[in-house]
PDB file of N, CA and C in Angstrom:
ATOM      1  N   LEU I   1      26.418 152.703 116.917  1.00  0.00           N
ATOM      2  CA  LEU I   1      25.023 152.923 117.269  1.00  0.00           C
ATOM      3  C   LEU I   1      24.319 151.578 117.297  1.00  0.00           C
ATOM      4  N   ILE I   2      23.585 151.330 118.371  1.00  0.00           N
ATOM      5  CA  ILE I   2      22.783 150.125 118.500  1.00  0.00           C
ATOM      6  C   ILE I   2      21.344 150.564 118.696  1.00  0.00           C
ATOM      7  N   ARG I   3      20.464 150.081 117.820  1.00  0.00           N
ATOM      8  CA  ARG I   3      19.055 150.446 117.926  1.00  0.00           C
ATOM      9  C   ARG I   3      18.218 149.190 117.929  1.00  0.00           C
ATOM     10  N   GLY I   4      17.268 149.143 118.835  1.00  0.00           N
ATOM     11  CA  GLY I   4      16.366 148.006 118.910  1.00  0.00           C
ATOM     12  C   GLY I   4      15.088 148.465 119.583  1.00  0.00           C
ATOM     13  N   ASP I   5      14.478 147.578 120.351  1.00  0.00           N
ATOM     14  CA  ASP I   5      13.247 147.929 121.054  1.00  0.00           C
ATOM     15  C   ASP I   5      13.490 148.884 122.212  1.00  0.00           C
ATOM     16  N   ALA I   6      14.694 148.847 122.773  1.00  0.00           N
ATOM     17  CA  ALA I   6      15.037 149.714 123.899  1.00  0.00           C
ATOM     18  C   ALA I   6      15.598 151.039 123.373  1.00  0.00           C
ATOM     19  N   GLU I   7      16.055 151.855 124.279  1.00  0.00           N
ATOM     20  CA  GLU I   7      16.679 153.126 123.891  1.00  0.00           C
ATOM     21  C   GLU I   7      17.942 152.851 123.068  1.00  0.00           C
ATOM     22  N   PRO I   8      18.264 153.733 122.125  1.00  0.00           N
ATOM     23  CA  PRO I   8      19.479 153.528 121.326  1.00  0.00           C
ATOM     24  C   PRO I   8      20.717 153.608 122.222  1.00  0.00           C
ATOM     25  N   GLU I   9      21.750 152.925 121.809  1.00  0.00           N
ATOM     26  CA  GLU I   9      23.020 152.951 122.515  1.00  0.00           C
ATOM     27  C   GLU I   9      24.096 153.441 121.568  1.00  0.00           C
ATOM     28  N   LEU I  10      25.048 154.193 122.095  1.00  0.00           N
ATOM     29  CA  LEU I  10      26.146 154.739 121.304  1.00  0.00           C
ATOM     30  C   LEU I  10      27.434 154.544 122.084  1.00  0.00           C
ATOM     31  N   TYR I  11      28.427 153.943 121.430  1.00  0.00           N
ATOM     32  CA  TYR I  11      29.704 153.665 122.088  1.00  0.00           C
ATOM     33  C   TYR I  11      30.851 154.225 121.262  1.00  0.00           C
ATOM     34  N   ALA I  12      31.886 154.665 121.935  1.00  0.00           N
ATOM     35  CA  ALA I  12      33.117 155.120 121.296  1.00  0.00           C
ATOM     36  C   ALA I  12      34.054 153.919 121.247  1.00  0.00           C
ATOM     37  N   LEU I  13      33.995 153.175 120.160  1.00  0.00           N
ATOM     38  CA  LEU I  13      34.688 151.892 120.102  1.00  0.00           C
ATOM     39  C   LEU I  13      36.200 152.004 120.178  1.00  0.00           C
ATOM     40  N   THR I  14      36.772 153.105 119.737  1.00  0.00           N
ATOM     41  CA  THR I  14      38.230 153.229 119.820  1.00  0.00           C
ATOM     42  C   THR I  14      38.687 153.383 121.270  1.00  0.00           C
ATOM     43  N   SER I  15      37.939 154.102 122.080  1.00  0.00           N
ATOM     44  CA  SER I  15      38.329 154.291 123.482  1.00  0.00           C
ATOM     45  C   SER I  15      37.587 153.352 124.429  1.00  0.00           C
ATOM     46  N   ASP I  16      36.528 152.709 123.951  1.00  0.00           N
ATOM     47  CA  ASP I  16      35.715 151.817 124.780  1.00  0.00           C
ATOM     48  C   ASP I  16      35.340 150.564 123.974  1.00  0.00           C
ATOM     49  N   PRO I  17      36.350 149.753 123.589  1.00  0.00           N
ATOM     50  CA  PRO I  17      36.060 148.596 122.738  1.00  0.00           C
ATOM     51  C   PRO I  17      35.168 147.553 123.406  1.00  0.00           C
ATOM     52  N   GLY I  18      35.085 147.566 124.725  1.00  0.00           N
ATOM     53  CA  GLY I  18      34.226 146.622 125.426  1.00  0.00           C
ATOM     54  C   GLY I  18      32.795 147.095 125.548  1.00  0.00           C
ATOM     55  N   GLU I  19      32.499 148.254 124.974  1.00  0.00           N
ATOM     56  CA  GLU I  19      31.154 148.842 124.999  1.00  0.00           C
ATOM     57  C   GLU I  19      30.600 148.884 126.427  1.00  0.00           C
ATOM     58  N   LEU I  20      31.379 149.515 127.308  1.00  0.00           N
ATOM     59  CA  LEU I  20      31.004 149.597 128.713  1.00  0.00           C
ATOM     60  C   LEU I  20      30.273 150.887 129.061  1.00  0.00           C
ATOM     61  N   THR I  21      30.530 151.954 128.281  1.00  0.00           N
ATOM     62  CA  THR I  21      29.954 153.256 128.591  1.00  0.00           C
ATOM     63  C   THR I  21      29.070 153.736 127.449  1.00  0.00           C
ATOM     64  N   ASN I  22      27.758 153.714 127.672  1.00  0.00           N
ATOM     65  CA  ASN I  22      26.800 154.174 126.677  1.00  0.00           C
ATOM     66  C   ASN I  22      26.854 155.698 126.613  1.00  0.00           C
ATOM     67  N   GLN I  23      27.192 156.244 125.460  1.00  0.00           N
ATOM     68  CA  GLN I  23      27.343 157.681 125.265  1.00  0.00           C
ATOM     69  C   GLN I  23      26.085 158.359 124.722  1.00  0.00           C
ATOM     70  N   SER I  24      24.986 157.623 124.580  1.00  0.00           N
ATOM     71  CA  SER I  24      23.817 158.183 123.897  1.00  0.00           C
ATOM     72  C   SER I  24      23.226 159.388 124.614  1.00  0.00           C
ATOM     73  N   ALA I  25      23.168 159.370 125.916  1.00  0.00           N
ATOM     74  CA  ALA I  25      22.599 160.515 126.644  1.00  0.00           C
ATOM     75  C   ALA I  25      23.507 161.730 126.539  1.00  0.00           C
ATOM     76  N   ALA I  26      24.803 161.502 126.561  1.00  0.00           N
ATOM     77  CA  ALA I  26      25.758 162.605 126.502  1.00  0.00           C
ATOM     78  C   ALA I  26      25.895 163.187 125.104  1.00  0.00           C
ATOM     79  N   ASP I  27      25.511 162.432 124.098  1.00  0.00           N
ATOM     80  CA  ASP I  27      25.660 162.882 122.714  1.00  0.00           C
ATOM     81  C   ASP I  27      24.370 162.647 121.931  1.00  0.00           C
ATOM     82  N   ALA I  28      23.266 163.125 122.480  1.00  0.00           N
ATOM     83  CA  ALA I  28      21.946 162.903 121.890  1.00  0.00           C
ATOM     84  C   ALA I  28      21.847 163.460 120.467  1.00  0.00           C
ATOM     85  N   GLU I  29      22.527 164.552 120.204  1.00  0.00           N
ATOM     86  CA  GLU I  29      22.486 165.149 118.870  1.00  0.00           C
ATOM     87  C   GLU I  29      23.080 164.192 117.823  1.00  0.00           C
ATOM     88  N   ARG I  30      24.177 163.558 118.187  1.00  0.00           N
ATOM     89  CA  ARG I  30      24.797 162.599 117.265  1.00  0.00           C
ATOM     90  C   ARG I  30      23.899 161.383 117.080  1.00  0.00           C
ATOM     91  N   VAL I  31      23.296 160.908 118.165  1.00  0.00           N
ATOM     92  CA  VAL I  31      22.384 159.767 118.078  1.00  0.00           C
ATOM     93  C   VAL I  31      21.232 160.093 117.131  1.00  0.00           C
ATOM     94  N   ASP I  32      20.640 161.268 117.281  1.00  0.00           N
ATOM     95  CA  ASP I  32      19.535 161.674 116.401  1.00  0.00           C
ATOM     96  C   ASP I  32      19.977 161.711 114.939  1.00  0.00           C
ATOM     97  N   ALA I  33      21.169 162.241 114.685  1.00  0.00           N
ATOM     98  CA  ALA I  33      21.677 162.311 113.313  1.00  0.00           C
ATOM     99  C   ALA I  33      21.892 160.906 112.747  1.00  0.00           C
ATOM    100  N   TYR I  34      22.465 160.016 113.553  1.00  0.00           N
ATOM    101  CA  TYR I  34      22.691 158.647 113.097  1.00  0.00           C
ATOM    102  C   TYR I  34      21.370 157.929 112.840  1.00  0.00           C
ATOM    103  N   LEU I  35      20.392 158.132 113.714  1.00  0.00           N
ATOM    104  CA  LEU I  35      19.091 157.482 113.529  1.00  0.00           C
ATOM    105  C   LEU I  35      18.399 157.978 112.263  1.00  0.00           C
ATOM    106  N   ARG I  36      18.485 159.272 111.992  1.00  0.00           N
ATOM    107  CA  ARG I  36      17.903 159.814 110.758  1.00  0.00           C
ATOM    108  C   ARG I  36      18.590 159.208 109.533  1.00  0.00           C
ATOM    109  N   ALA I  37      19.912 159.112 109.585  1.00  0.00           N
ATOM    110  CA  ALA I  37      20.661 158.536 108.465  1.00  0.00           C
ATOM    111  C   ALA I  37      20.297 157.061 108.282  1.00  0.00           C
ATOM    112  N   LEU I  38      20.169 156.350 109.383  1.00  0.00           N
ATOM    113  CA  LEU I  38      19.804 154.931 109.309  1.00  0.00           C
ATOM    114  C   LEU I  38      18.392 154.758 108.751  1.00  0.00           C
ATOM    115  N   ASP I  39      17.458 155.558 109.227  1.00  0.00           N
ATOM    116  CA  ASP I  39      16.083 155.495 108.718  1.00  0.00           C
ATOM    117  C   ASP I  39      16.038 155.780 107.222  1.00  0.00           C
ATOM    118  N   SER I  40      16.815 156.752 106.794  1.00  0.00           N
ATOM    119  CA  SER I  40      16.867 157.109 105.376  1.00  0.00           C
ATOM    120  C   SER I  40      17.421 155.951 104.550  1.00  0.00           C
ATOM    121  N   TRP I  41      18.478 155.311 105.043  1.00  0.00           N
ATOM    122  CA  TRP I  41      19.074 154.196 104.321  1.00  0.00           C
ATOM    123  C   TRP I  41      18.089 153.029 104.248  1.00  0.00           C
ATOM    124  N   VAL I  42      17.437 152.720 105.362  1.00  0.00           N
ATOM    125  CA  VAL I  42      16.482 151.601 105.384  1.00  0.00           C
ATOM    126  C   VAL I  42      15.337 151.866 104.408  1.00  0.00           C
ATOM    127  N   GLU I  43      14.869 153.096 104.360  1.00  0.00           N
ATOM    128  CA  GLU I  43      13.785 153.437 103.439  1.00  0.00           C
ATOM    129  C   GLU I  43      14.226 153.295 101.981  1.00  0.00           C
ATOM    130  N   ALA I  44      15.474 153.619 101.702  1.00  0.00           N
ATOM    131  CA  ALA I  44      15.986 153.542 100.327  1.00  0.00           C
ATOM    132  C   ALA I  44      16.336 152.119  99.911  1.00  0.00           C
ATOM    133  N   HIS I  45      16.431 151.205 100.871  1.00  0.00           N
ATOM    134  CA  HIS I  45      16.820 149.825 100.586  1.00  0.00           C
ATOM    135  C   HIS I  45      15.805 148.861 101.192  1.00  0.00           C
ATOM    136  N   PRO I  46      14.611 148.782 100.589  1.00  0.00           N
ATOM    137  CA  PRO I  46      13.584 147.902 101.153  1.00  0.00           C
ATOM    138  C   PRO I  46      14.007 146.440 101.071  1.00  0.00           C
ATOM    139  N   ARG I  47      13.475 145.688 101.998  1.00  0.00           N
ATOM    140  CA  ARG I  47      13.753 144.249 101.998  1.00  0.00           C
ATOM    141  C   ARG I  47      13.060 143.588 100.821  1.00  0.00           C
ATOM    142  N   GLY I  48      13.695 142.618 100.290  1.00  0.00           N
ATOM    143  CA  GLY I  48      13.113 141.850  99.196  1.00  0.00           C
ATOM    144  C   GLY I  48      13.299 140.378  99.487  1.00  0.00           C
ATOM    145  N   GLN I  49      12.825 139.583  98.593  1.00  0.00           N
ATOM    146  CA  GLN I  49      13.008 138.157  98.742  1.00  0.00           C
ATOM    147  C   GLN I  49      14.351 137.751  98.154  1.00  0.00           C
ATOM    148  N   ALA I  50      14.937 136.764  98.751  1.00  0.00           N
ATOM    149  CA  ALA I  50      16.189 136.241  98.231  1.00  0.00           C
ATOM    150  C   ALA I  50      15.936 135.582  96.880  1.00  0.00           C
ATOM    151  N   ALA I  51      16.880 135.700  96.019  1.00  0.00           N
ATOM    152  CA  ALA I  51      16.754 135.075  94.690  1.00  0.00           C
ATOM    153  C   ALA I  51      16.898 133.569  94.819  1.00  0.00           C
ATOM    154  N   ASP I  52      16.147 132.865  94.017  1.00  0.00           N
ATOM    155  CA  ASP I  52      16.301 131.412  93.959  1.00  0.00           C
ATOM    156  C   ASP I  52      17.664 131.113  93.347  1.00  0.00           C
ATOM    157  N   ARG I  53      18.355 130.170  93.941  1.00  0.00           N
ATOM    158  CA  ARG I  53      19.671 129.835  93.423  1.00  0.00           C
ATOM    159  C   ARG I  53      19.945 128.367  93.652  1.00  0.00           C
ATOM    160  N   THR I  54      20.472 127.734  92.643  1.00  0.00           N
ATOM    161  CA  THR I  54      20.897 126.348  92.765  1.00  0.00           C
ATOM    162  C   THR I  54      22.381 126.356  93.107  1.00  0.00           C
ATOM    163  N   LEU I  55      22.737 125.621  94.167  1.00  0.00           N
ATOM    164  CA  LEU I  55      24.128 125.574  94.581  1.00  0.00           C
ATOM    165  C   LEU I  55      24.898 124.543  93.773  1.00  0.00           C
ATOM    166  N   ASN I  56      26.114 124.902  93.387  1.00  0.00           N
ATOM    167  CA  ASN I  56      26.966 123.922  92.720  1.00  0.00           C
ATOM    168  C   ASN I  56      27.717 123.117  93.784  1.00  0.00           C
ATOM    169  N   GLU I  57      28.453 122.114  93.362  1.00  0.00           N
ATOM    170  CA  GLU I  57      29.140 121.228  94.310  1.00  0.00           C
ATOM    171  C   GLU I  57      30.125 121.995  95.195  1.00  0.00           C
ATOM    172  N   SER I  58      30.804 122.952  94.610  1.00  0.00           N
ATOM    173  CA  SER I  58      31.775 123.747  95.361  1.00  0.00           C
ATOM    174  C   SER I  58      31.096 124.543  96.476  1.00  0.00           C
ATOM    175  N   ASP I  59      29.948 125.133  96.153  1.00  0.00           N
ATOM    176  CA  ASP I  59      29.187 125.883  97.161  1.00  0.00           C
ATOM    177  C   ASP I  59      28.739 124.964  98.293  1.00  0.00           C
ATOM    178  N   VAL I  60      28.236 123.791  97.933  1.00  0.00           N
ATOM    179  CA  VAL I  60      27.756 122.832  98.930  1.00  0.00           C
ATOM    180  C   VAL I  60      28.904 122.410  99.840  1.00  0.00           C
ATOM    181  N   GLU I  61      30.049 122.106  99.269  1.00  0.00           N
ATOM    182  CA  GLU I  61      31.203 121.694 100.073  1.00  0.00           C
ATOM    183  C   GLU I  61      31.666 122.816 100.993  1.00  0.00           C
ATOM    184  N   ALA I  62      31.662 124.041 100.478  1.00  0.00           N
ATOM    185  CA  ALA I  62      32.066 125.181 101.305  1.00  0.00           C
ATOM    186  C   ALA I  62      31.110 125.357 102.480  1.00  0.00           C
ATOM    187  N   LEU I  63      29.809 125.231 102.229  1.00  0.00           N
ATOM    188  CA  LEU I  63      28.823 125.368 103.301  1.00  0.00           C
ATOM    189  C   LEU I  63      28.944 124.231 104.312  1.00  0.00           C
ATOM    190  N   LYS I  64      29.254 123.021 103.847  1.00  0.00           N
ATOM    191  CA  LYS I  64      29.474 121.901 104.758  1.00  0.00           C
ATOM    192  C   LYS I  64      30.701 122.161 105.630  1.00  0.00           C
ATOM    193  N   THR I  65      31.761 122.641 105.018  1.00  0.00           N
ATOM    194  CA  THR I  65      32.982 122.936 105.757  1.00  0.00           C
ATOM    195  C   THR I  65      32.744 123.968 106.852  1.00  0.00           C
ATOM    196  N   LEU I  66      31.880 124.929 106.562  1.00  0.00           N
ATOM    197  CA  LEU I  66      31.558 125.982 107.541  1.00  0.00           C
ATOM    198  C   LEU I  66      30.526 125.534 108.554  1.00  0.00           C
ATOM    199  N   GLY I  67      29.942 124.342 108.364  1.00  0.00           N
ATOM    200  CA  GLY I  67      28.981 123.817 109.323  1.00  0.00           C
ATOM    201  C   GLY I  67      27.545 124.239 109.070  1.00  0.00           C
ATOM    202  N   TYR I  68      27.268 124.815 107.916  1.00  0.00           N
ATOM    203  CA  TYR I  68      25.902 125.239 107.601  1.00  0.00           C
ATOM    204  C   TYR I  68      25.040 124.098 107.075  1.00  0.00           C
ATOM    205  N   LEU I  69      25.670 123.083 106.520  1.00  0.00           N
ATOM    206  CA  LEU I  69      24.925 121.928 105.984  1.00  0.00           C
ATOM    207  C   LEU I  69      25.390 120.656 106.666  1.00  0.00           C
TER     208      LEU I  69
END
């Protein structure tokens, strides 16, 4: 399920791994169920602020290796 500003999209990834055929119109009931479940999860898990954290040398080196620093 893909949800954003546009209409939701639903793909059968096992049979359509390239996400070429949007199934949302053909399976509107499933889309509605997924959207309700997603809304419920988002409501139960509000966004918060990230915790302040001091990075140790190992963390810094790992982030440098990955190209983040």
